[in-house]
Amino acid sequence: MLYQPINNQVEQLNIDSISAERKTVLQPLIDFIQQKAATNETINLNFICTHNSRRSHLSQVWAQTMATYFDIKNVYCYSGGTEATALFSVAAKTLENTGFQIEMLSNGSNAVYSIKFSKNAHPIIGFSKTFDAQFNPTSAFAAIMTCSSADQGCPFIGGSEKRIPITYEDPKAFDNTPHQLEKYKERSLQIATELKYVFSNITK
């Protein structure tokens, strides 16, 4: 069971707002998850961006949340970058404002966060890392490319079963502007809506 504010937000997300073109982009991820779910295999999803600081973390957190919401078993979500930087504080704050319970486990240039969406689910450990870091799976996973620069600059993801480009505009463009919080929330909810659509299409 999700925390109530998150559950309320998920229920408000309108998957009918997703364009037909965008649904075509999302279909390979639906197919990957469905194929694994049908045979009770582990479903490893690694969301990859350039810096593993914003979009890849938002995608990882929302995917794990939607798997729980729709009761899709054996889903394990990860994130990584083509380089490691830090989980951007505004991305973490955006999740916190949505109802996620955020706790900083360690401070420093690459802080580590505990991100909880449910009382009984294991927290997501959020920090910046490369996609092939030991924290992430090394085989039998889908590599979901959440930014175009990582998709273009990293043509080969070792160990991945399937490479799926699902790119998003970078909210970083609005850093240090009056629209920063609004644009991070907008991107977070776009990602959440699309992942709600993905997991709503999985037959158990």
Tab-separated table of N, CA and C in Angstrom, residues 80-159:
chain	number	residue	atom	x	y	z
A	80	GLY	N	21.200	4.782	-13.458
A	80	GLY	CA	22.626	5.035	-13.612
A	80	GLY	C	22.860	6.073	-14.687
A	81	GLY	N	24.103	6.501	-14.783
A	81	GLY	CA	24.464	7.496	-15.782
A	81	GLY	C	25.646	7.050	-16.622
A	82	THR	N	25.915	7.787	-17.668
A	82	THR	CA	27.157	7.551	-18.390
A	82	THR	C	28.327	8.113	-17.588
A	83	GLU	N	28.012	8.983	-16.617
A	83	GLU	CA	28.972	9.421	-15.610
A	83	GLU	C	28.204	9.676	-14.318
A	84	ALA	N	28.909	9.673	-13.198
A	84	ALA	CA	28.274	9.905	-11.900
A	84	ALA	C	28.491	11.352	-11.456
A	85	THR	N	27.423	11.961	-10.933
A	85	THR	CA	27.529	13.325	-10.400
A	85	THR	C	26.907	13.347	-9.002
A	86	ALA	N	25.616	13.658	-8.922
A	86	ALA	CA	24.877	13.632	-7.659
A	86	ALA	C	23.394	13.678	-7.964
A	87	LEU	N	22.591	13.071	-7.096
A	87	LEU	CA	21.142	13.211	-7.207
A	87	LEU	C	20.821	14.658	-6.860
A	88	PHE	N	20.279	15.383	-7.827
A	88	PHE	CA	20.046	16.816	-7.632
A	88	PHE	C	18.993	17.032	-6.548
A	89	SER	N	19.287	17.947	-5.636
A	89	SER	CA	18.436	18.133	-4.459
A	89	SER	C	17.002	18.501	-4.817
A	90	VAL	N	16.796	19.248	-5.905
A	90	VAL	CA	15.435	19.650	-6.278
A	90	VAL	C	14.633	18.447	-6.783
A	91	ALA	N	15.309	17.484	-7.418
A	91	ALA	CA	14.612	16.258	-7.830
A	91	ALA	C	14.120	15.504	-6.598
A	92	ALA	N	14.977	15.423	-5.574
A	92	ALA	CA	14.572	14.770	-4.325
A	92	ALA	C	13.437	15.546	-3.654
A	93	LYS	N	13.530	16.873	-3.670
A	93	LYS	CA	12.498	17.714	-3.055
A	93	LYS	C	11.172	17.563	-3.789
A	94	THR	N	11.228	17.409	-5.105
A	94	THR	CA	10.009	17.214	-5.901
A	94	THR	C	9.294	15.942	-5.479
A	95	LEU	N	10.050	14.874	-5.273
A	95	LEU	CA	9.463	13.617	-4.797
A	95	LEU	C	8.898	13.783	-3.386
A	96	GLU	N	9.628	14.474	-2.543
A	96	GLU	CA	9.167	14.698	-1.164
A	96	GLU	C	7.857	15.472	-1.159
A	97	ASN	N	7.751	16.464	-2.030
A	97	ASN	CA	6.517	17.265	-2.106
A	97	ASN	C	5.332	16.444	-2.595
A	98	THR	N	5.607	15.329	-3.275
A	98	THR	CA	4.544	14.447	-3.769
A	98	THR	C	4.095	13.458	-2.702
A	99	GLY	N	4.862	13.306	-1.633
A	99	GLY	CA	4.480	12.396	-0.561
A	99	GLY	C	5.488	11.314	-0.243
A	100	PHE	N	6.588	11.236	-1.015
A	100	PHE	CA	7.644	10.266	-0.718
A	100	PHE	C	8.365	10.679	0.564
A	101	GLN	N	8.731	9.682	1.344
A	101	GLN	CA	9.471	9.945	2.579
A	101	GLN	C	10.964	9.900	2.254
A	102	ILE	N	11.604	11.053	2.323
A	102	ILE	CA	13.001	11.184	1.930
A	102	ILE	C	13.869	11.376	3.164
A	103	GLU	N	14.917	10.596	3.261
A	103	GLU	CA	15.884	10.745	4.352
A	103	GLU	C	17.290	10.721	3.768
A	104	MET	N	18.090	11.720	4.130
A	104	MET	CA	19.473	11.736	3.659
A	104	MET	C	20.302	10.818	4.547
A	105	LEU	N	20.892	9.796	3.945
A	105	LEU	CA	21.675	8.813	4.698
A	105	LEU	C	23.130	9.238	4.849
A	106	SER	N	23.621	9.956	3.856
A	106	SER	CA	24.974	10.489	3.951
A	106	SER	C	25.066	11.769	3.148
A	107	ASN	N	25.825	12.723	3.645
A	107	ASN	CA	25.982	14.011	2.987
A	107	ASN	C	27.266	13.994	2.172
A	108	GLY	N	27.512	15.073	1.458
A	108	GLY	CA	28.737	15.149	0.678
A	108	GLY	C	28.446	15.491	-0.766
A	109	SER	N	29.441	15.355	-1.622
A	109	SER	CA	29.292	15.749	-3.024
A	109	SER	C	28.333	14.834	-3.779
A	110	ASN	N	28.162	13.594	-3.305
A	110	ASN	CA	27.209	12.652	-3.904
A	110	ASN	C	26.404	12.029	-2.771
A	111	ALA	N	25.451	12.810	-2.268
A	111	ALA	CA	24.663	12.386	-1.106
A	111	ALA	C	23.851	11.133	-1.424
A	112	VAL	N	23.599	10.339	-0.387
A	112	VAL	CA	22.810	9.114	-0.516
A	112	VAL	C	21.478	9.326	0.198
A	113	TYR	N	20.381	9.012	-0.492
A	113	TYR	CA	19.039	9.221	0.045
A	113	TYR	C	18.295	7.895	0.171
A	114	SER	N	17.490	7.807	1.214
A	114	SER	CA	16.486	6.756	1.328
A	114	SER	C	15.170	7.352	0.841
A	115	ILE	N	14.541	6.680	-0.119
A	115	ILE	CA	13.298	7.187	-0.711
A	115	ILE	C	12.223	6.120	-0.510
A	116	LYS	N	11.250	6.406	0.345
A	116	LYS	CA	10.204	5.430	0.646
A	116	LYS	C	8.859	5.879	0.070
A	117	PHE	N	8.139	4.934	-0.533
A	117	PHE	CA	6.814	5.211	-1.089
A	117	PHE	C	5.727	4.435	-0.358
A	118	SER	N	6.132	3.556	0.555
A	118	SER	CA	5.199	2.697	1.271
A	118	SER	C	5.805	2.321	2.614
A	119	LYS	N	4.960	2.125	3.617
A	119	LYS	CA	5.470	1.765	4.947
A	119	LYS	C	6.225	0.451	4.931
A	120	ASN	N	5.764	-0.492	4.128
A	120	ASN	CA	6.304	-1.853	4.200
A	120	ASN	C	7.260	-2.227	3.076
A	121	ALA	N	7.382	-1.374	2.069
A	121	ALA	CA	8.299	-1.677	0.968
A	121	ALA	C	9.711	-1.203	1.311
A	122	HIS	N	10.689	-1.907	0.787
A	122	HIS	CA	12.077	-1.520	0.997
A	122	HIS	C	12.307	-0.153	0.354
A	123	PRO	N	13.030	0.745	1.020
A	123	PRO	CA	13.270	2.054	0.410
A	123	PRO	C	14.160	1.945	-0.820
A	124	ILE	N	13.979	2.863	-1.734
A	124	ILE	CA	14.895	3.012	-2.862
A	124	ILE	C	16.095	3.802	-2.364
A	125	ILE	N	17.286	3.335	-2.684
A	125	ILE	CA	18.497	4.048	-2.299
A	125	ILE	C	18.907	4.918	-3.475
A	126	GLY	N	18.824	6.225	-3.288
A	126	GLY	CA	19.079	7.163	-4.372
A	126	GLY	C	20.426	7.845	-4.238
A	127	PHE	N	21.279	7.642	-5.224
A	127	PHE	CA	22.543	8.376	-5.329
A	127	PHE	C	23.027	8.226	-6.760
A	128	SER	N	23.930	9.090	-7.165
A	128	SER	CA	24.394	9.045	-8.546
A	128	SER	C	25.476	7.991	-8.723
A	129	LYS	N	25.364	7.239	-9.820
A	129	LYS	CA	26.309	6.165	-10.121
A	129	LYS	C	26.299	5.924	-11.623
A	130	THR	N	27.319	5.270	-12.130
A	130	THR	CA	27.299	4.910	-13.542
A	130	THR	C	26.381	3.709	-13.738
A	131	PHE	N	25.889	3.551	-14.963
A	131	PHE	CA	24.914	2.479	-15.225
A	131	PHE	C	25.494	1.096	-14.984
A	132	ASP	N	26.831	0.967	-15.088
A	132	ASP	CA	27.467	-0.338	-14.884
A	132	ASP	C	28.111	-0.474	-13.508
A	133	ALA	N	27.731	0.397	-12.573
A	133	ALA	CA	28.250	0.306	-11.203
A	133	ALA	C	27.789	-1.001	-10.556
A	134	GLN	N	28.520	-1.447	-9.541
A	134	GLN	CA	28.204	-2.720	-8.881
A	134	GLN	C	26.822	-2.721	-8.244
A	135	PHE	N	26.292	-1.544	-7.939
A	135	PHE	CA	24.969	-1.424	-7.329
A	135	PHE	C	23.869	-1.862	-8.297
A	136	ASN	N	24.168	-1.850	-9.591
A	136	ASN	CA	23.178	-2.137	-10.633
A	136	ASN	C	23.365	-3.540	-11.197
A	137	PRO	N	22.334	-4.083	-11.852
A	137	PRO	CA	22.459	-5.422	-12.450
A	137	PRO	C	23.467	-5.420	-13.600
A	138	THR	N	24.114	-6.544	-13.796
A	138	THR	CA	25.116	-6.654	-14.859
A	138	THR	C	24.609	-7.476	-16.047
A	139	SER	N	23.446	-8.100	-15.897
A	139	SER	CA	22.873	-8.869	-16.999
A	139	SER	C	21.367	-8.967	-16.814
A	140	ALA	N	20.678	-9.399	-17.869
A	140	ALA	CA	19.231	-9.663	-17.832
A	140	ALA	C	18.418	-8.458	-17.361
A	141	PHE	N	18.705	-7.290	-17.937
A	141	PHE	CA	17.926	-6.093	-17.595
A	141	PHE	C	17.589	-5.326	-18.873
A	142	ALA	N	16.562	-4.489	-18.759
A	142	ALA	CA	16.243	-3.550	-19.828
A	142	ALA	C	16.931	-2.234	-19.522
A	143	ALA	N	17.633	-1.688	-20.505
A	143	ALA	CA	18.267	-0.377	-20.381
A	143	ALA	C	17.317	0.660	-20.976
A	144	ILE	N	16.725	1.473	-20.107
A	144	ILE	CA	15.771	2.478	-20.566
A	144	ILE	C	16.489	3.825	-20.600
A	145	MET	N	16.680	4.345	-21.802
A	145	MET	CA	17.458	5.571	-21.992
A	145	MET	C	16.525	6.769	-21.840
A	146	THR	N	16.711	7.534	-20.743
A	146	THR	CA	15.768	8.607	-20.426
A	146	THR	C	16.206	9.974	-20.940
A	147	CYS	N	17.390	10.049	-21.546
A	147	CYS	CA	17.789	11.314	-22.164
A	147	CYS	C	18.476	11.034	-23.491
A	148	SER	N	18.288	11.940	-24.431
A	148	SER	CA	18.768	11.709	-25.791
A	148	SER	C	20.290	11.706	-25.867
A	149	SER	N	20.965	12.494	-25.016
A	149	SER	CA	22.429	12.531	-25.078
A	149	SER	C	23.029	11.203	-24.641
A	150	ALA	N	22.459	10.581	-23.617
A	150	ALA	CA	22.936	9.259	-23.200
A	150	ALA	C	22.590	8.222	-24.258
A	151	ASP	N	21.425	8.367	-24.867
A	151	ASP	CA	21.007	7.414	-25.893
A	151	ASP	C	21.942	7.459	-27.097
A	152	GLN	N	22.328	8.670	-27.489
A	152	GLN	CA	23.204	8.830	-28.652
A	152	GLN	C	24.665	8.538	-28.301
A	153	GLY	N	25.074	8.939	-27.082
A	153	GLY	CA	26.479	8.844	-26.719
A	153	GLY	C	26.901	7.494	-26.182
A	154	CYS	N	25.931	6.637	-25.899
A	154	CYS	CA	26.251	5.329	-25.323
A	154	CYS	C	25.489	4.258	-26.106
A	155	PRO	N	25.975	3.937	-27.294
A	155	PRO	CA	25.226	3.022	-28.159
A	155	PRO	C	25.162	1.587	-27.661
A	156	PHE	N	26.076	1.212	-26.759
A	156	PHE	CA	26.099	-0.173	-26.273
A	156	PHE	C	26.044	-0.197	-24.757
A	157	ILE	N	25.065	-0.906	-24.207
A	157	ILE	CA	24.938	-1.092	-22.762
A	157	ILE	C	25.193	-2.558	-22.477
A	158	GLY	N	26.368	-2.872	-21.980
A	158	GLY	CA	26.752	-4.265	-21.745
A	158	GLY	C	25.826	-4.959	-20.764
A	159	GLY	N	25.415	-6.181	-21.103
A	159	GLY	CA	24.577	-6.979	-20.218
A	159	GLY	C	23.089	-6.780	-20.395
